[in-house]
mmCIF file of C-alpha atoms in Angstrom:
data_model
loop_
_atom_site.group_PDB
_atom_site.id
_atom_site.type_symbol
_atom_site.label_atom_id
_atom_site.label_comp_id
_atom_site.label_asym_id
_atom_site.label_seq_id
_atom_site.Cartn_x
_atom_site.Cartn_y
_atom_site.Cartn_z
ATOM 1 C CA ALA A 9 19.418 -11.489 -7.451
ATOM 2 C CA GLN A 10 19.229 -7.857 -6.594
ATOM 3 C CA LYS A 11 19.840 -6.850 -3.042
ATOM 4 C CA VAL A 12 20.553 -3.812 -0.930
ATOM 5 C CA THR A 13 22.399 -4.145 2.346
ATOM 6 C CA GLN A 14 22.492 -1.518 5.050
ATOM 7 C CA ALA A 15 24.570 -3.165 7.707
ATOM 8 C CA GLN A 16 24.201 -0.363 10.222
ATOM 9 C CA THR A 17 20.926 -0.852 12.029
ATOM 10 C CA GLU A 18 21.243 2.175 14.261
ATOM 11 C CA ILE A 19 23.737 4.987 14.651
ATOM 12 C CA SER A 20 23.847 7.561 17.411
ATOM 13 C CA VAL A 21 25.886 10.742 17.208
ATOM 14 C CA VAL A 22 26.067 14.045 18.967
ATOM 15 C CA GLU A 23 25.091 17.161 17.113
ATOM 16 C CA LYS A 24 27.767 18.597 14.813
ATOM 17 C CA GLU A 25 29.446 15.251 14.309
ATOM 18 C CA ASP A 26 29.833 13.920 10.794
ATOM 19 C CA VAL A 27 28.180 10.594 10.107
ATOM 20 C CA THR A 28 28.297 8.163 7.176
ATOM 21 C CA LEU A 29 25.543 5.731 6.368
ATOM 22 C CA ASP A 30 26.685 2.714 4.394
ATOM 23 C CA CYS A 31 24.892 1.081 1.502
ATOM 24 C CA VAL A 32 26.092 -1.915 -0.464
ATOM 25 C CA TYR A 33 24.132 -3.256 -3.387
ATOM 26 C CA GLU A 34 24.101 -6.326 -5.600
ATOM 27 C CA THR A 35 22.921 -6.396 -9.180
ATOM 28 C CA ARG A 36 23.883 -7.978 -12.481
ATOM 29 C CA ASP A 37 22.495 -5.087 -14.447
ATOM 30 C CA THR A 38 24.810 -2.688 -16.185
ATOM 31 C CA THR A 39 22.251 0.083 -16.030
ATOM 32 C CA TYR A 40 20.514 0.805 -12.760
ATOM 33 C CA TYR A 41 19.597 3.567 -10.375
ATOM 34 C CA LEU A 42 20.400 4.010 -6.723
ATOM 35 C CA PHE A 43 18.422 6.079 -4.274
ATOM 36 C CA TRP A 44 18.327 7.369 -0.752
ATOM 37 C CA TYR A 45 15.090 8.081 1.078
ATOM 38 C CA LYS A 46 14.571 9.647 4.489
ATOM 39 C CA GLN A 47 11.832 8.643 6.909
ATOM 40 C CA PRO A 48 11.538 11.224 9.703
ATOM 41 C CA PRO A 49 9.636 10.462 12.910
ATOM 42 C CA SER A 50 6.451 11.670 11.232
ATOM 43 C CA GLY A 51 6.639 8.522 9.110
ATOM 44 C CA GLU A 52 6.394 9.738 5.526
ATOM 45 C CA LEU A 53 9.284 8.759 3.279
ATOM 46 C CA VAL A 54 10.994 11.540 1.417
ATOM 47 C CA PHE A 55 13.157 11.200 -1.674
ATOM 48 C CA LEU A 56 16.689 12.517 -1.240
ATOM 49 C CA ILE A 57 18.715 11.533 -4.272
ATOM 50 C CA ARG A 58 18.862 9.366 -7.383
ATOM 51 C CA ARG A 59 22.108 8.260 -9.020
ATOM 52 C CA ASN A 60 22.444 6.654 -12.437
ATOM 53 C CA SER A 61 24.918 3.782 -12.653
ATOM 54 C CA PHE A 62 26.853 5.571 -15.371
ATOM 55 C CA ASP A 63 27.435 8.610 -13.236
ATOM 56 C CA GLU A 64 29.998 7.951 -10.535
ATOM 57 C CA GLN A 65 30.507 11.578 -9.757
ATOM 58 C CA ASN A 66 29.989 12.307 -6.098
ATOM 59 C CA GLU A 67 27.256 14.726 -5.226
ATOM 60 C CA ILE A 68 26.978 17.311 -2.530
ATOM 61 C CA SER A 69 23.836 19.065 -1.442
ATOM 62 C CA GLY A 70 24.378 21.324 1.500
ATOM 63 C CA ARG A 71 25.403 19.161 4.438
ATOM 64 C CA TYR A 72 24.580 15.986 2.528
ATOM 65 C CA SER A 73 26.989 14.183 0.241
ATOM 66 C CA TRP A 74 26.914 10.876 -1.537
ATOM 67 C CA ASN A 75 29.822 8.679 -2.570
ATOM 68 C CA PHE A 76 29.058 6.218 -5.368
ATOM 69 C CA GLN A 77 31.720 3.595 -6.081
ATOM 70 C CA LYS A 78 30.925 0.894 -8.599
ATOM 71 C CA SER A 79 34.157 -0.930 -7.812
ATOM 72 C CA THR A 80 32.878 -1.711 -4.326
ATOM 73 C CA SER A 81 29.149 -1.615 -5.185
ATOM 74 C CA SER A 82 28.600 1.038 -2.589
ATOM 75 C CA PHE A 83 26.549 4.204 -2.398
ATOM 76 C CA ASN A 84 27.324 5.800 0.929
ATOM 77 C CA PHE A 85 25.645 8.846 2.398
ATOM 78 C CA THR A 86 27.445 11.334 4.605
ATOM 79 C CA ILE A 87 25.872 14.026 6.721
ATOM 80 C CA THR A 88 28.301 16.734 7.735
ATOM 81 C CA ALA A 89 27.782 18.634 10.976
ATOM 82 C CA SER A 90 24.710 16.614 11.881
ATOM 83 C CA GLN A 91 21.693 18.274 13.431
ATOM 84 C CA VAL A 92 18.872 16.969 15.583
ATOM 85 C CA VAL A 93 16.519 17.356 12.609
ATOM 86 C CA ASP A 94 18.573 14.758 10.766
ATOM 87 C CA SER A 95 17.259 12.110 13.148
ATOM 88 C CA ALA A 96 15.375 9.665 10.964
ATOM 89 C CA VAL A 97 15.495 6.278 9.338
ATOM 90 C CA TYR A 98 17.381 6.367 6.068
ATOM 91 C CA PHE A 99 16.769 3.857 3.320
ATOM 92 C CA CYS A 100 18.988 3.029 0.408
ATOM 93 C CA ALA A 101 17.260 1.545 -2.645
ATOM 94 C CA LEU A 102 18.080 0.001 -6.014
ATOM 95 C CA SER A 103 15.952 0.004 -9.151
ATOM 96 C CA ASP A 104 14.511 -3.279 -10.369
ATOM 97 C CA THR A 105 15.985 -4.825 -13.495
ATOM 98 C CA TYR A 106 12.823 -4.670 -15.559
ATOM 99 C CA ASN A 107 11.202 -1.618 -14.145
ATOM 100 C CA THR A 108 13.202 1.290 -12.899
ATOM 101 C CA ASP A 109 10.278 2.595 -10.871
ATOM 102 C CA LYS A 110 10.149 -0.583 -8.810
ATOM 103 C CA LEU A 111 12.560 -0.111 -5.973
ATOM 104 C CA ILE A 112 14.304 -2.680 -3.844
ATOM 105 C CA PHE A 113 14.884 -1.168 -0.440
ATOM 106 C CA GLY A 114 17.493 -1.911 2.156
ATOM 107 C CA THR A 115 16.449 -2.499 5.730
ATOM 108 C CA GLY A 116 17.226 1.059 6.750
ATOM 109 C CA THR A 117 19.554 2.752 9.196
ATOM 110 C CA ARG A 118 18.112 4.629 12.122
ATOM 111 C CA LEU A 119 20.111 7.759 12.850
ATOM 112 C CA GLN A 120 19.720 9.482 16.186
ATOM 113 C CA VAL A 121 21.348 12.852 16.618
ATOM 114 C CA PHE A 122 21.530 14.031 20.204
ATOM 115 C CA PRO A 123 21.871 17.682 21.183
ATOM 116 C CA ASP B 21 -3.471 18.759 1.977
ATOM 117 C CA ALA B 22 -1.136 15.863 1.248
ATOM 118 C CA ASP B 23 -0.641 14.874 -2.378
ATOM 119 C CA VAL B 24 -0.920 11.185 -1.478
ATOM 120 C CA THR B 25 -3.571 10.442 1.124
ATOM 121 C CA GLN B 26 -4.079 7.168 2.902
ATOM 122 C CA THR B 27 -7.085 6.126 4.949
ATOM 123 C CA PRO B 28 -7.345 4.975 7.618
ATOM 124 C CA ARG B 29 -4.126 6.120 9.270
ATOM 125 C CA ASN B 30 -4.513 3.625 12.071
ATOM 126 C CA ARG B 31 -6.616 0.521 12.326
ATOM 127 C CA ILE B 32 -6.915 -2.283 14.814
ATOM 128 C CA THR B 33 -8.802 -5.339 13.720
ATOM 129 C CA LYS B 34 -9.235 -8.990 14.543
ATOM 130 C CA THR B 35 -8.019 -12.098 12.802
ATOM 131 C CA GLY B 36 -10.266 -13.107 9.939
ATOM 132 C CA LYS B 37 -11.742 -9.673 9.293
ATOM 133 C CA ARG B 38 -11.676 -8.047 5.879
ATOM 134 C CA ILE B 39 -9.776 -4.793 5.771
ATOM 135 C CA MET B 40 -9.398 -2.197 3.035
ATOM 136 C CA LEU B 41 -6.757 0.479 2.969
ATOM 137 C CA GLU B 42 -7.402 3.293 0.561
ATOM 138 C CA CYS B 43 -5.050 5.575 -1.256
ATOM 139 C CA SER B 44 -5.838 8.624 -3.315
ATOM 140 C CA GLN B 45 -3.476 11.025 -5.020
ATOM 141 C CA THR B 46 -3.702 14.460 -6.552
ATOM 142 C CA LYS B 47 -0.357 14.365 -8.312
ATOM 143 C CA GLY B 48 -1.787 13.084 -11.582
ATOM 144 C CA HIS B 49 0.657 10.195 -11.645
ATOM 145 C CA ASP B 50 -0.126 7.026 -13.529
ATOM 146 C CA ARG B 51 1.907 4.673 -11.384
ATOM 147 C CA MET B 52 0.874 3.629 -7.908
ATOM 148 C CA TYR B 53 2.341 1.205 -5.400
ATOM 149 C CA TRP B 54 1.602 -0.458 -2.098
ATOM 150 C CA TYR B 55 4.547 -1.190 0.194
ATOM 151 C CA ARG B 56 4.695 -2.800 3.569
ATOM 152 C CA GLN B 57 7.209 -1.781 6.236
ATOM 153 C CA ASP B 58 8.246 -4.100 9.036
ATOM 154 C CA PRO B 59 10.938 -3.424 11.621
ATOM 155 C CA GLY B 60 14.271 -4.761 10.427
ATOM 156 C CA LEU B 61 12.908 -5.667 7.000
ATOM 157 C CA GLY B 62 12.659 -2.319 5.300
ATOM 158 C CA LEU B 63 9.974 -1.769 2.698
ATOM 159 C CA ARG B 64 8.661 -4.581 0.556
ATOM 160 C CA LEU B 65 6.476 -4.174 -2.498
ATOM 161 C CA ILE B 66 3.027 -5.772 -2.339
ATOM 162 C CA TYR B 67 1.349 -4.673 -5.575
ATOM 163 C CA TYR B 68 1.795 -1.999 -8.174
ATOM 164 C CA SER B 69 -0.206 -0.522 -11.005
ATOM 165 C CA PHE B 70 0.882 1.483 -14.010
ATOM 166 C CA ASP B 71 -2.602 2.542 -15.064
ATOM 167 C CA VAL B 72 -6.247 1.772 -14.384
ATOM 168 C CA LYS B 73 -6.193 -1.526 -16.286
ATOM 169 C CA ASP B 74 -2.840 -2.690 -15.021
ATOM 170 C CA ILE B 75 -2.256 -4.667 -11.805
ATOM 171 C CA ASN B 76 0.996 -6.408 -10.963
ATOM 172 C CA LYS B 77 2.134 -8.528 -8.069
ATOM 173 C CA GLY B 78 5.096 -7.441 -6.086
ATOM 174 C CA GLU B 79 7.420 -9.316 -3.798
ATOM 175 C CA ILE B 80 4.843 -10.237 -1.138
ATOM 176 C CA SER B 81 1.364 -10.290 -2.698
ATOM 177 C CA ASP B 82 0.013 -13.410 -0.989
ATOM 178 C CA GLY B 83 -2.898 -12.586 1.289
ATOM 179 C CA TYR B 84 -3.517 -9.234 -0.390
ATOM 180 C CA SER B 85 -5.515 -7.924 -3.316
ATOM 181 C CA VAL B 86 -5.772 -4.502 -4.914
ATOM 182 C CA SER B 87 -8.138 -2.455 -6.978
ATOM 183 C CA ARG B 88 -7.295 0.498 -9.193
ATOM 184 C CA GLN B 89 -10.635 2.209 -9.409
ATOM 185 C CA ALA B 90 -9.366 5.306 -11.169
ATOM 186 C CA GLN B 91 -6.089 6.948 -11.968
ATOM 187 C CA ALA B 92 -6.161 8.659 -8.608
ATOM 188 C CA LYS B 93 -7.243 5.736 -6.428
ATOM 189 C CA PHE B 94 -5.535 2.486 -5.493
ATOM 190 C CA SER B 95 -6.965 0.302 -2.722
ATOM 191 C CA LEU B 96 -5.340 -2.550 -0.859
ATOM 192 C CA SER B 97 -7.479 -5.302 0.661
ATOM 193 C CA LEU B 98 -6.759 -7.988 3.171
ATOM 194 C CA GLU B 99 -9.530 -10.520 2.631
ATOM 195 C CA SER B 100 -8.952 -12.327 5.900
ATOM 196 C CA ALA B 101 -6.462 -10.526 8.083
ATOM 197 C CA ILE B 102 -3.927 -12.465 10.103
ATOM 198 C CA PRO B 103 -1.576 -11.258 12.862
ATOM 199 C CA ASN B 104 1.567 -11.378 10.721
ATOM 200 C CA GLN B 105 -0.012 -8.745 8.484
ATOM 201 C CA THR B 106 0.438 -6.299 11.322
ATOM 202 C CA ALA B 107 2.647 -3.639 9.745
ATOM 203 C CA LEU B 108 2.912 -0.107 8.461
ATOM 204 C CA TYR B 109 1.562 0.167 4.939
ATOM 205 C CA PHE B 110 2.568 2.832 2.471
ATOM 206 C CA CYS B 111 1.028 3.920 -0.768
ATOM 207 C CA ALA B 112 3.299 5.631 -3.262
ATOM 208 C CA THR B 113 3.059 7.172 -6.704
ATOM 209 C CA SER B 114 5.505 7.941 -9.458
ATOM 210 C CA ASP B 115 5.478 9.777 -12.728
ATOM 211 C CA THR B 116 6.216 8.177 -16.077
ATOM 212 C CA ASP B 117 8.583 11.001 -16.876
ATOM 213 C CA GLY B 118 11.970 9.348 -17.401
ATOM 214 C CA LYS B 119 13.732 12.258 -15.769
ATOM 215 C CA ASN B 120 12.140 11.403 -12.464
ATOM 216 C CA THR B 121 12.811 7.688 -12.590
ATOM 217 C CA GLY B 122 12.391 6.046 -9.249
ATOM 218 C CA GLU B 123 11.279 9.134 -7.416
ATOM 219 C CA LEU B 124 8.377 7.860 -5.396
ATOM 220 C CA PHE B 125 5.957 10.078 -3.533
ATOM 221 C CA PHE B 126 4.719 8.400 -0.404
ATOM 222 C CA GLY B 127 1.619 8.757 1.659
ATOM 223 C CA GLU B 128 1.836 9.134 5.418
ATOM 224 C CA GLY B 129 1.305 5.452 6.028
ATOM 225 C CA SER B 130 -1.450 3.299 7.490
ATOM 226 C CA ARG B 131 -0.628 1.416 10.638
ATOM 227 C CA LEU B 132 -2.554 -1.843 10.793
ATOM 228 C CA THR B 133 -2.695 -4.080 13.831
ATOM 229 C CA VAL B 134 -4.281 -7.508 13.562
ATOM 230 C CA LEU B 135 -5.104 -9.120 16.892
#
């Protein structure tokens, strides 16, 4: 069965600290997609990144970076020099076997960044 | 105006009442989804639709029904609401463009409380 585990329920850091959000997934598929979504206090979920299972290259976007490792079935998300505006719930997700637009979400990690 | 609009944003109702949550989108996407968010459980898929004539059950469809009245509209109904349906409900859309696989566009959510 497909599953996404975000073991960290809540993380608190002080501004400018680096923080890594963990995501571990389970799937028997050889082709799949992984995602991260952000849910700020306003509530609306926002797409951050998609990664194809064939592309293990890490990605960096500004202060955000993602580390995809198939060997450990992990897709971790690091925020460098965190800011108060990064405070949100972050969800990792995996595409369904039969329909890549159906996403299986993890339970989310709440990140609080204090000034 | 938001591309994906949900109404109502907040609703309090009593056990046994019929409730409809509506979703409309201006993105021109064919695919629409209803998710439910509960604390500690992440987002779970209730129903999804790939076009006006297509309705599919998701992970937790029991107690819910949907209607896809037009490409732009996807309604979720609770025929007889019960307290454990108290949750935050999200509508989402996605494009059929393979380049944007899995990129969901979410509404702002509808918070439903069943007393």
